[in-house]
Short mmCIF file of C-alpha atoms in Angstrom, two decimals:
data_model
loop_
_atom_site.label_atom_id
_atom_site.label_comp_id
_atom_site.label_asym_id
_atom_site.label_seq_id
_atom_site.Cartn_x
_atom_site.Cartn_y
_atom_site.Cartn_z
CA UNK R 20 -32.63 -15.69 20.47
CA UNK R 21 -29.68 -17.32 18.65
CA UNK R 22 -28.88 -13.79 16.59
CA UNK R 23 -28.80 -12.06 20.30
CA UNK R 24 -27.30 -14.52 22.15
CA UNK R 25 -24.45 -14.25 19.30
CA UNK R 26 -24.35 -10.49 19.38
CA UNK R 27 -23.92 -10.19 23.43
CA UNK R 28 -21.04 -12.84 23.69
CA UNK R 29 -19.57 -10.96 21.13
CA UNK R 30 -19.85 -7.58 21.88
CA UNK R 31 -16.10 -7.16 22.53
CA UNK R 32 -14.69 -7.78 18.91
CA UNK R 33 -17.78 -6.38 17.81
CA UNK R 34 -16.62 -2.86 19.32
CA UNK R 35 -13.02 -3.58 18.36
CA UNK R 36 -13.73 -4.56 14.77
CA UNK R 37 -16.01 -1.62 14.62
CA UNK R 38 -13.20 0.65 16.11
CA UNK R 39 -11.10 -0.59 13.50
CA UNK R 40 -13.70 0.47 10.73
CA UNK R 41 -13.78 4.08 12.13
CA UNK R 42 -9.82 4.23 12.30
CA UNK R 43 -8.99 3.54 8.60
CA UNK R 44 -12.37 5.26 7.53
CA UNK R 45 -12.83 7.99 8.88
CA UNK R 46 -11.74 11.36 6.50
CA UNK R 47 -10.79 8.38 3.96
CA UNK R 48 -10.96 10.48 1.07
CA UNK R 49 -8.70 13.57 2.95
CA UNK R 50 -6.19 11.81 4.92
CA UNK R 51 -3.56 11.24 3.20
CA UNK R 52 -3.81 14.28 1.78
CA UNK R 53 -4.12 14.59 -2.01
CA UNK R 54 -4.03 11.51 -3.86
CA UNK R 55 -0.52 10.01 -4.55
CA UNK R 56 0.21 9.60 -8.04
CA UNK R 57 0.29 5.59 -7.68
CA UNK R 58 -3.39 5.71 -6.38
CA UNK R 59 -4.45 7.86 -9.31
CA UNK R 60 -2.87 5.51 -11.40
CA UNK R 61 -4.51 2.55 -10.19
CA UNK R 62 -8.24 4.37 -9.86
CA UNK R 63 -7.98 5.76 -13.92
CA UNK R 64 -6.92 2.67 -15.02
CA UNK R 65 -9.82 0.55 -13.20
CA UNK R 66 -12.09 2.73 -14.63
CA UNK R 67 -10.02 3.12 -18.01
CA UNK R 68 -11.73 -0.93 -17.75
CA UNK R 69 -15.14 -0.32 -16.96
CA UNK R 70 -15.58 2.08 -19.74
CA UNK R 71 -13.39 0.46 -22.49
CA UNK R 72 -11.80 -3.30 -21.51
CA UNK R 73 -8.14 -1.42 -21.83
CA UNK R 74 -5.75 0.14 -19.22
CA UNK R 75 -5.34 4.04 -19.91
CA UNK R 76 -2.67 3.22 -22.77
CA UNK R 77 -5.11 1.28 -24.74
CA UNK R 78 -4.25 -2.24 -23.35
CA UNK R 79 -6.78 -4.52 -23.21
CA UNK R 80 -7.51 -6.28 -20.35
CA UNK R 81 -3.62 -6.37 -19.01
CA UNK R 82 -2.52 -9.24 -17.05
CA UNK R 83 0.03 -6.74 -15.44
CA UNK R 84 -0.61 -3.04 -16.00
CA UNK R 85 2.17 -1.30 -17.70
CA UNK R 86 2.06 1.28 -14.57
CA UNK R 87 5.17 3.80 -14.36
CA UNK R 88 7.69 0.82 -16.17
CA UNK R 89 6.38 -1.53 -12.92
CA UNK R 90 4.75 -3.97 -14.89
CA UNK R 91 2.30 -4.54 -11.54
CA UNK R 92 1.07 -7.70 -11.45
CA UNK R 93 -2.99 -6.92 -12.01
CA UNK R 94 -5.62 -8.10 -10.15
CA UNK R 95 -5.50 -5.05 -7.40
CA UNK R 96 -7.05 -3.27 -10.37
CA UNK R 97 -9.61 -5.31 -11.54
CA UNK R 98 -10.85 -5.25 -7.47
CA UNK R 99 -10.57 -1.29 -7.52
CA UNK R 100 -12.96 -1.44 -10.53
CA UNK R 101 -16.37 -2.93 -8.40
CA UNK R 102 -15.56 -0.04 -6.05
CA UNK R 103 -15.49 2.78 -9.12
CA UNK R 104 -18.65 1.12 -10.64
CA UNK R 105 -20.48 1.52 -6.94
CA UNK R 106 -18.65 5.10 -5.81
CA UNK R 107 -16.73 6.66 -8.89
CA UNK R 108 -13.61 7.78 -9.21
CA UNK R 109 -12.52 8.94 -6.19
CA UNK R 110 -10.27 8.85 -3.54
CA UNK R 111 -12.64 6.97 -0.41
CA UNK R 112 -13.48 4.37 -3.73
CA UNK R 113 -10.14 3.46 -4.21
CA UNK R 114 -8.33 3.65 -0.60
CA UNK R 115 -11.84 1.27 0.75
CA UNK R 116 -10.25 -2.41 -0.42
CA UNK R 117 -7.20 -1.43 1.67
CA UNK R 118 -9.03 -1.11 4.91
CA UNK R 119 -11.58 -4.46 3.96
CA UNK R 120 -8.16 -5.74 2.57
CA UNK R 121 -7.04 -5.01 6.67
CA UNK R 122 -10.05 -5.28 8.59
CA UNK R 123 -10.23 -9.27 6.97
CA UNK R 124 -6.66 -10.03 7.80
CA UNK R 125 -7.25 -8.56 11.73
CA UNK R 126 -10.75 -11.20 11.78
CA UNK R 127 -8.13 -14.07 10.42
CA UNK R 128 -5.75 -13.14 12.97
CA UNK R 129 -8.29 -13.10 15.96
CA UNK R 130 -9.29 -16.19 14.51
CA UNK R 131 -6.10 -18.41 14.24
CA UNK R 132 -5.40 -16.68 17.69
CA UNK R 133 -8.36 -18.37 19.14
CA UNK R 134 -8.28 -21.61 17.54
CA UNK R 135 -4.84 -22.43 18.01
CA UNK R 136 -4.51 -21.42 21.30
CA UNK R 137 -1.42 -19.42 21.41
CA UNK R 138 -2.40 -17.13 24.08
CA UNK R 139 -2.91 -19.01 27.40
CA UNK R 140 -4.91 -15.53 29.41
CA UNK R 141 -8.78 -15.50 29.02
CA UNK R 142 -9.43 -12.51 26.21
CA UNK R 143 -6.07 -12.59 25.12
CA UNK R 144 -7.47 -12.90 21.28
CA UNK R 145 -9.52 -9.49 21.98
CA UNK R 146 -5.88 -7.85 23.09
CA UNK R 147 -4.12 -9.13 20.55
CA UNK R 148 -6.98 -8.06 17.69
CA UNK R 149 -7.24 -4.23 19.05
CA UNK R 150 -3.46 -4.08 18.90
CA UNK R 151 -2.80 -5.64 15.65
CA UNK R 152 -6.09 -2.64 14.67
CA UNK R 153 -4.19 0.47 15.89
CA UNK R 154 -0.74 -0.37 15.02
CA UNK R 155 0.54 2.71 12.86
CA UNK R 156 2.08 -0.01 10.05
CA UNK R 157 -1.40 -1.31 9.45
CA UNK R 158 -3.90 2.06 10.12
CA UNK R 159 -1.24 3.88 7.20
CA UNK R 160 -1.92 0.93 4.73
CA UNK R 161 -5.56 0.20 6.03
CA UNK R 162 -6.10 3.77 4.02
CA UNK R 163 -3.92 3.72 1.18
CA UNK R 164 -4.63 2.77 -2.41
CA UNK R 165 -1.54 0.61 -3.25
CA UNK R 166 -1.97 -3.02 -4.18
CA UNK R 167 0.71 -3.96 -1.77
CA UNK R 168 -2.24 -4.07 1.05
CA UNK R 169 -4.57 -6.30 -0.76
CA UNK R 170 -1.36 -8.17 -1.63
CA UNK R 171 -0.46 -8.92 1.98
CA UNK R 172 -4.01 -9.59 2.85
CA UNK R 173 -4.10 -12.17 0.23
CA UNK R 174 -0.72 -13.86 1.45
CA UNK R 175 -1.61 -13.24 5.17
CA UNK R 176 -4.91 -15.05 5.16
CA UNK R 177 -3.53 -18.13 2.97
CA UNK R 178 -1.06 -18.00 5.89
CA UNK R 179 -3.51 -18.27 8.51
CA UNK R 180 -5.89 -20.68 7.00
CA UNK R 181 -2.90 -23.31 6.51
CA UNK R 182 -5.26 -26.28 8.02
CA UNK R 183 -7.75 -25.58 5.26
CA UNK R 184 -5.37 -26.36 2.02
CA UNK R 185 -7.86 -25.72 -0.50
CA UNK R 186 -8.23 -22.22 0.24
CA UNK R 187 -4.92 -21.54 1.94
CA UNK R 188 -2.83 -22.78 -1.75
CA UNK R 189 -5.67 -20.51 -3.54
CA UNK R 190 -5.35 -17.61 -1.51
CA UNK R 191 -1.64 -17.77 -1.30
CA UNK R 192 -1.15 -18.60 -5.70
CA UNK R 193 -3.59 -15.59 -6.69
CA UNK R 194 -1.86 -13.46 -4.47
CA UNK R 195 1.02 -13.61 -6.92
CA UNK R 196 -1.59 -11.55 -9.61
CA UNK R 197 -1.89 -8.48 -6.45
CA UNK R 198 1.59 -7.53 -5.61
CA UNK R 199 5.87 -8.20 -6.36
CA UNK R 200 6.65 -9.33 -3.31
CA UNK R 201 3.65 -12.16 -3.28
CA UNK R 202 5.70 -13.56 -6.56
CA UNK R 203 8.52 -14.65 -4.46
CA UNK R 204 6.65 -15.33 -0.94
CA UNK R 205 4.06 -17.68 -2.40
CA UNK R 206 6.19 -20.56 -3.78
CA UNK R 207 8.53 -20.30 -0.52
CA UNK R 208 5.23 -20.00 2.18
CA UNK R 209 3.85 -23.12 -0.39
CA UNK R 210 7.00 -24.78 0.83
CA UNK R 211 6.99 -24.04 4.25
CA UNK R 212 3.06 -25.34 4.53
CA UNK R 213 3.98 -28.66 3.25
CA UNK R 214 6.82 -29.82 4.68
CA UNK R 215 6.34 -28.62 7.94
CA UNK R 216 2.06 -29.52 7.98
CA UNK R 217 1.90 -32.19 5.46
CA UNK R 218 4.81 -34.08 4.45
CA UNK R 219 4.71 -36.68 6.97
CA UNK R 220 1.89 -36.31 9.05
CA UNK R 221 -1.06 -35.96 6.15
CA UNK R 222 -1.39 -39.04 2.37
CA UNK R 223 -0.26 -36.73 -0.40
CA UNK R 224 -3.72 -37.02 -2.11
CA UNK R 225 -5.08 -34.76 0.74
CA UNK R 226 -2.22 -31.80 -0.75
CA UNK R 227 -2.86 -33.02 -4.24
CA UNK R 228 -5.60 -31.03 -5.01
CA UNK R 229 -4.54 -27.71 -3.84
CA UNK R 230 -1.62 -28.13 -5.43
CA UNK R 231 -2.75 -28.85 -9.01
CA UNK R 232 -5.14 -25.74 -8.00
CA UNK R 233 -2.12 -23.15 -7.14
CA UNK R 234 -0.08 -24.90 -10.39
CA UNK R 235 -3.58 -24.01 -12.65
CA UNK R 236 -3.94 -20.41 -10.73
CA UNK R 237 0.09 -19.78 -11.79
CA UNK R 238 -0.71 -20.12 -15.78
CA UNK R 239 -1.05 -16.45 -16.66
CA UNK R 240 2.08 -15.98 -14.74
CA UNK R 241 4.20 -18.50 -16.53
CA UNK R 242 3.01 -17.63 -19.77
CA UNK R 243 4.03 -14.20 -18.71
CA UNK R 244 7.50 -15.53 -18.02
CA UNK R 245 8.70 -15.32 -21.57
CA UNK R 246 7.90 -11.56 -22.08
CA UNK R 247 10.96 -8.95 -20.60
CA UNK R 248 7.23 -7.35 -18.15
CA UNK R 249 7.91 -10.69 -15.84
CA UNK R 250 11.59 -9.31 -15.15
CA UNK R 251 11.09 -6.07 -15.25
CA UNK R 252 11.41 -6.20 -10.96
CA UNK R 253 13.89 -9.00 -10.28
CA UNK R 254 17.26 -8.21 -9.73
CA UNK R 255 20.57 -10.35 -8.26
CA UNK R 256 22.57 -10.19 -5.24
CA UNK R 257 24.42 -7.10 -4.38
CA UNK R 258 27.46 -6.96 -1.72
CA UNK R 259 24.37 -4.83 0.03
CA UNK R 260 21.94 -7.58 0.20
CA UNK R 261 22.96 -8.67 3.88
CA UNK R 262 22.82 -5.47 5.44
CA UNK R 263 19.29 -4.61 3.67
CA UNK R 264 18.01 -7.75 4.71
CA UNK R 265 18.66 -7.53 8.45
CA UNK R 266 17.74 -4.17 8.42
CA UNK R 267 13.86 -5.75 8.74
CA UNK R 268 15.34 -6.78 12.01
CA UNK R 269 16.91 -3.86 13.54
CA UNK R 270 14.99 -2.81 16.84
CA UNK R 271 15.86 1.07 15.63
CA UNK R 272 13.80 0.41 12.14
CA UNK R 273 11.47 -1.41 13.95
CA UNK R 274 10.29 0.48 16.94
CA UNK R 275 11.98 4.27 16.52
CA UNK R 276 13.33 5.27 12.80
CA UNK R 277 10.48 6.56 10.54
CA UNK R 278 11.26 5.44 6.80
CA UNK R 279 13.51 7.21 5.05
CA UNK R 280 10.72 7.88 2.26
CA UNK R 281 8.01 11.03 3.58
CA UNK R 282 5.31 9.33 1.69
CA UNK R 283 6.27 6.00 3.61
CA UNK R 284 5.59 7.31 7.18
CA UNK R 285 3.50 8.95 9.70
CA UNK R 286 5.15 11.74 11.60
CA UNK R 287 6.94 10.71 15.34
CA UNK R 288 5.85 7.52 14.95
CA UNK R 289 7.70 4.34 13.49
CA UNK R 290 6.09 0.94 12.37
CA UNK R 291 5.42 -0.39 15.57
CA UNK R 292 4.90 1.96 18.86
CA UNK R 293 8.34 2.26 20.68
CA UNK R 294 7.03 -0.09 23.79
CA UNK R 295 6.12 -2.92 21.53
CA UNK R 296 10.21 -3.21 21.70
CA UNK R 297 9.89 -5.13 24.68
CA UNK R 298 7.06 -7.57 23.99
CA UNK R 299 8.80 -7.81 20.58
CA UNK R 300 11.70 -9.44 22.33
CA UNK R 301 9.95 -11.67 24.88
CA UNK R 302 7.73 -13.19 21.73
CA UNK R 303 10.89 -13.82 19.66
CA UNK R 304 12.42 -15.40 22.95
CA UNK R 305 8.68 -17.78 23.09
CA UNK R 306 9.57 -18.65 19.94
CA UNK R 307 13.08 -19.75 20.20
CA UNK R 308 12.27 -22.04 23.05
CA UNK R 309 9.18 -23.23 21.42
CA UNK R 310 11.01 -23.99 18.29
CA UNK R 311 10.34 -27.53 17.71
CA UNK R 312 6.79 -26.95 18.25
CA UNK R 313 5.53 -26.94 14.37
CA UNK R 314 3.26 -23.69 15.17
CA UNK R 315 5.56 -22.04 16.45
CA UNK R 316 9.09 -23.26 13.72
CA UNK R 317 5.70 -22.14 11.69
CA UNK R 318 6.30 -18.53 12.77
CA UNK R 319 10.09 -18.39 13.08
CA UNK R 320 9.96 -19.36 8.89
CA UNK R 321 7.61 -16.67 7.76
CA UNK R 322 9.83 -13.78 10.16
CA UNK R 323 13.80 -15.74 8.42
CA UNK R 324 11.80 -15.41 4.57
CA UNK R 325 9.30 -12.43 4.66
CA UNK R 326 12.72 -9.74 4.22
CA UNK R 327 14.28 -12.33 1.36
CA UNK R 328 11.98 -10.26 -1.39
CA UNK R 329 12.60 -6.79 -0.08
CA UNK R 330 16.22 -6.98 0.54
CA UNK R 331 16.61 -7.90 -2.96
CA UNK R 332 15.70 -5.58 -4.01
CA UNK R 333 18.79 -3.21 -3.79
CA UNK R 334 16.70 -0.43 -2.19
CA UNK R 335 16.92 1.12 1.58
CA UNK R 336 14.88 -0.07 4.08
CA UNK R 337 11.57 0.00 2.67
CA UNK R 338 8.38 -0.77 5.19
CA UNK R 339 6.21 -1.21 2.38
CA UNK R 340 8.02 -4.17 0.81
CA UNK R 341 8.21 -5.36 3.54
CA UNK R 342 4.78 -5.32 4.27
CA UNK R 343 4.35 -9.56 5.45
CA UNK R 344 6.11 -9.18 8.00
CA UNK R 345 3.63 -7.07 9.69
CA UNK R 346 1.49 -10.45 10.48
CA UNK R 347 3.99 -13.23 11.96
CA UNK R 348 5.70 -9.28 13.76
CA UNK R 349 1.67 -8.85 15.21
CA UNK R 350 1.75 -12.46 16.51
CA UNK R 351 5.01 -12.68 17.99
CA UNK R 352 4.04 -8.74 20.02
CA UNK R 353 1.08 -10.70 20.98
CA UNK R 354 2.45 -14.07 22.34
CA UNK R 355 5.44 -11.54 24.26
CA UNK R 356 2.39 -9.16 25.94
CA UNK R 357 0.61 -12.43 26.84
CA UNK R 358 3.84 -14.03 28.54
CA UNK R 359 4.58 -10.16 29.44
CA UNK R 360 0.86 -9.92 32.16
CA UNK R 361 0.97 -13.76 33.09
CA UNK R 362 4.00 -12.76 35.31
CA UNK R 363 1.29 -9.32 37.09
CA UNK R 364 -1.72 -9.11 38.94
CA UNK R 365 -4.61 -9.62 36.87
CA UNK R 366 -5.63 -5.94 38.39
CA UNK R 367 -2.29 -4.68 37.66
CA UNK R 368 -2.40 -6.18 34.16
CA UNK R 369 -5.41 -4.63 33.34
CA UNK R 370 -4.25 -1.25 34.57
CA UNK R 371 -1.31 -1.10 32.73
CA UNK R 372 -2.94 -2.21 29.24
CA UNK R 373 -5.97 0.48 29.66
CA UNK R 374 -3.11 2.80 29.80
CA UNK R 375 -0.85 1.67 27.13
CA UNK R 376 -3.94 1.02 25.06
CA UNK R 377 -4.51 4.82 25.94
CA UNK R 378 -1.59 6.11 25.54
CA UNK R 379 -0.95 4.94 21.91
CA UNK R 380 -4.13 5.94 21.11
CA UNK R 381 -3.38 9.44 21.28
CA UNK R 382 0.16 9.28 19.73
CA UNK R 383 -2.34 7.67 17.03
CA UNK R 384 -4.36 10.27 16.64
CA UNK R 385 -1.84 12.88 16.86
CA UNK R 386 0.51 11.82 14.76
CA UNK R 387 -1.23 10.71 11.83
CA UNK R 388 -4.46 12.54 11.92
CA UNK R 389 -3.21 15.90 12.90
CA UNK R 390 0.28 15.90 11.81
CA UNK R 391 0.30 13.74 8.98
CA UNK R 392 -2.29 15.86 6.50
CA UNK R 393 -0.06 18.95 7.39
CA UNK R 394 3.58 18.03 7.24
CA UNK R 395 2.61 15.40 4.11
CA UNK R 396 0.37 17.00 2.03
CA UNK R 397 3.29 17.46 -0.88
CA UNK R 398 4.58 13.88 -0.70
CA UNK R 399 1.09 13.19 -1.40
CA UNK R 400 0.53 15.24 -4.55
CA UNK R 401 -1.55 17.79 -2.45
CA UNK R 402 -3.55 20.06 -4.96
CA UNK R 403 -3.96 18.54 -7.87
CA UNK R 404 -7.81 18.37 -7.54
CA UNK R 405 -7.48 22.25 -7.37
CA UNK R 406 -5.55 21.99 -10.59
CA UNK R 407 -8.00 19.92 -12.41
CA UNK R 408 -11.08 22.03 -11.45
CA UNK R 409 -8.85 25.09 -12.88
CA UNK R 410 -8.88 22.97 -16.32
CA UNK R 411 -12.27 21.93 -16.66
CA UNK R 412 -13.27 25.69 -15.87
CA UNK R 413 -10.96 27.26 -18.35
CA UNK R 414 -11.57 24.62 -21.41
CA UNK R 415 -10.75 27.52 -23.60
CA UNK R 416 -7.39 27.85 -22.28
CA UNK R 417 -3.95 25.75 -23.31
CA UNK R 418 -2.12 24.05 -20.22
CA UNK R 419 1.10 23.26 -19.86
CA UNK R 420 1.78 21.07 -16.27
CA UNK R 421 5.11 21.18 -15.54
CA UNK R 422 7.21 17.63 -15.10
CA UNK R 423 10.49 18.56 -14.82
CA UNK R 424 10.57 16.84 -11.28
CA UNK R 425 8.81 13.48 -12.69
CA UNK R 426 4.96 14.85 -12.03
CA UNK R 427 2.72 12.67 -14.17
CA UNK R 428 -0.09 14.06 -16.11
CA UNK R 429 -2.37 10.52 -14.66
CA UNK R 430 -3.02 12.75 -11.32
CA UNK R 431 -4.68 15.35 -14.07
CA UNK R 432 -6.56 12.66 -15.43
CA UNK R 433 -7.58 11.12 -12.33
CA UNK R 434 -9.29 14.64 -11.20
CA UNK R 435 -10.68 15.57 -14.07
CA UNK R 436 -12.24 11.80 -14.93
CA UNK R 437 -10.91 12.48 -18.43
CA UNK R 438 -12.80 10.11 -20.25
CA UNK R 439 -10.34 7.18 -21.38
CA UNK R 440 -11.67 6.54 -24.74
CA UNK R 441 -10.87 10.37 -26.03
CA UNK R 442 -7.45 9.49 -24.00
CA UNK R 443 -6.81 6.36 -26.19
CA UNK R 444 -7.64 7.75 -29.47
CA UNK R 445 -5.30 11.08 -28.60
CA UNK R 446 -2.14 8.91 -27.58
CA UNK R 447 -2.37 5.46 -29.89
CA UNK R 448 -1.22 2.46 -27.83
CA UNK R 449 1.79 0.50 -29.28
CA UNK R 450 2.13 -3.26 -29.99
CA UNK R 451 4.49 -3.94 -27.47
CA UNK R 452 3.36 -3.19 -24.58
CA UNK R 453 4.99 -6.35 -22.16
CA UNK R 454 8.05 -5.43 -24.15
CA UNK R 455 9.01 -2.11 -24.51
CA UNK R 456 8.72 -0.05 -20.92
CA UNK R 457 7.81 3.63 -22.18
CA UNK R 458 10.82 5.55 -21.43
CA UNK R 459 8.93 9.78 -21.50
CA UNK R 460 6.51 10.22 -18.90
CA UNK R 461 5.69 13.46 -21.43
CA UNK R 462 1.51 13.22 -22.63
CA UNK R 463 -0.68 15.24 -24.34
CA UNK R 464 -4.65 15.27 -23.77
CA UNK R 465 -7.21 17.86 -24.41
CA UNK R 466 -6.26 20.98 -23.73
CA UNK R 467 -3.20 19.74 -21.41
CA UNK R 468 0.26 19.27 -22.31
CA UNK R 469 2.44 17.69 -19.51
CA UNK R 470 6.07 18.50 -20.23
CA UNK R 471 8.43 20.21 -18.79
CA UNK R 472 8.10 23.81 -19.48
CA UNK R 473 10.43 25.49 -22.04
CA UNK R 474 10.69 29.07 -20.95
CA UNK R 475 11.77 30.64 -24.39
CA UNK R 476 8.68 29.38 -25.85
CA UNK R 477 6.05 29.36 -23.91
CA UNK R 478 5.97 32.43 -21.82
CA UNK R 479 5.01 33.95 -25.86
CA UNK R 480 2.11 31.96 -26.36
CA UNK R 481 -1.43 32.40 -24.43
CA UNK R 482 -1.45 29.63 -22.10
CA UNK R 483 -1.32 28.68 -18.59
CA UNK R 484 1.64 27.54 -16.80
CA UNK R 485 1.85 24.99 -13.37
CA UNK R 486 4.34 24.17 -11.50
CA UNK R 487 5.48 23.99 -8.11
CA UNK R 488 8.02 26.58 -6.45
CA UNK R 489 11.29 24.98 -8.32
CA UNK R 490 9.75 24.71 -11.42
CA UNK R 491 8.68 28.72 -11.90
CA UNK R 492 11.14 30.99 -9.12
CA UNK R 493 9.57 34.52 -8.33
CA UNK R 494 11.87 35.38 -10.44
CA UNK R 495 10.76 33.53 -13.51
CA UNK R 496 7.13 34.78 -13.09
CA UNK R 497 8.62 38.65 -12.82
CA UNK R 498 11.55 38.21 -15.62
CA UNK R 499 8.14 36.63 -17.99
CA UNK R 500 5.51 38.64 -17.32
CA UNK R 501 2.84 36.35 -15.97
CA UNK R 502 0.04 36.83 -14.34
CA UNK R 503 -1.01 34.74 -10.91
CA UNK R 504 -4.96 32.39 -12.22
CA UNK R 505 -3.70 30.01 -8.55
CA UNK R 506 -1.52 29.57 -6.02
CA UNK R 507 -1.73 26.76 -3.51
CA UNK R 508 0.24 26.93 -0.56
CA UNK R 509 0.05 23.85 2.46
CA UNK R 510 -0.42 24.58 6.55
CA UNK R 511 3.28 25.87 6.45
CA UNK R 512 2.00 28.65 4.24
CA UNK R 513 4.79 27.02 1.62
CA UNK R 514 4.21 26.95 -2.18
CA UNK R 515 2.81 23.37 -3.49
CA UNK R 516 1.28 24.29 -7.26
CA UNK R 517 0.76 27.48 -8.45
CA UNK R 518 -1.06 28.37 -12.09
CA UNK R 519 0.21 30.99 -13.82
CA UNK R 520 -1.29 32.86 -16.91
CA UNK R 521 1.35 34.18 -19.83
CA UNK R 522 1.28 37.87 -20.90
CA UNK R 523 3.00 37.11 -24.95
CA UNK R 524 2.45 41.02 -25.76
CA UNK R 525 4.58 42.28 -22.72
CA UNK R 526 7.10 39.25 -22.71
CA UNK R 527 7.31 39.55 -26.52
CA UNK R 528 7.48 42.89 -26.96
CA UNK R 529 10.11 42.83 -24.21
CA UNK R 530 12.27 40.61 -26.54
CA UNK R 531 11.99 42.40 -28.94
#
């Protein structure tokens, strides 16, 4: 009876979370199109750890994974091993942890708003939960196999559960092993929590054990500080720091403009819906008015510190590096929506809310589930599954995969599910894993070479050349007597990838 009463009392909450599950998991294996090289690397390293206890470069159980010389904290890879074990090496398996991560944050946000009664209207917490789930920034990152989403979840849950210091400090400290950004933010967030909520209000002994736990968790990081791998992403202040920092407070960037990188954006949508500017502004004003209230001051401090690592990266405005802002900005927007609706008649508020929600869902569906797979296929390395299938079906042929635009062999390894033990035998590990970043993206395995095409040599050997439209132009195809083996185009009929068999008899005869 208690179960049915609980179910009845929370039907709307269950409906919203179910909708979130649908939005985050629907066609997860095919949208985004293909698998981006960073996702493939995470997935294949998890596959390699499962099979050999080593990453694909032969390092036993790394703390940081070398990846593309970025030395990314490796906790997400180890989490991925569970999903790869359960579901196999495929796009769904490597993206599912992100969907779970965002739904966990959404649930934590609902609990946070409900517990601390930040919102005044009845059922306002459910509306805030719904808006968080359908926010473009949340949907986009919930469907990617990136460590940044998992790291965001650990840090966010630690922030939300600040009144439970053992859990909070554990999650915040652990987040430093999931993403670079969290290595900077975690100590700052811990300091903020301590000084706002514990310094004068509680005896030190209440916070002592959580601090000890957080410090113990950092022992591997402290050891790694004595290697170049720890400092690979560290930069210094530059003249552009101020400009970059304030770009994360720009309404233009937040509500109107897409990320400059097509791989990090949804066609026609910014990270928040345009209409959210008004509640965001109202929420910011409410924070200022109540800045002396500890909880509101806490949110202000989070908003101030979170853009710091992104600004220090000395790069253009990046929605990935600033992802932790999603949490406090979502709370700010929820506060603003609550304040605006308080000034409306209840019936008017309901009608306006339903219209805005319907409009947002239509925009989201159009931009993400229709336009995104059509317009972003190239940016998401679409087509390499078909290249891998061609390679698998022709083991007697030799393949050259052109990487003159830094397309890595990891995409082929991922789609082939190439045995990591064989790869490690063919490419022996070096002893300077944490000390020296690799300088080349060329690699060889089985019947595949990943390197730039050398037209003078490669066209006079029996093999298959693979590249995009720039690597192999129509003139080169004609000049070197190549025969089409596979042609992959996007929805706009533009060539993404192509594979051509060489014809040494004609080519070499022409040369003679």
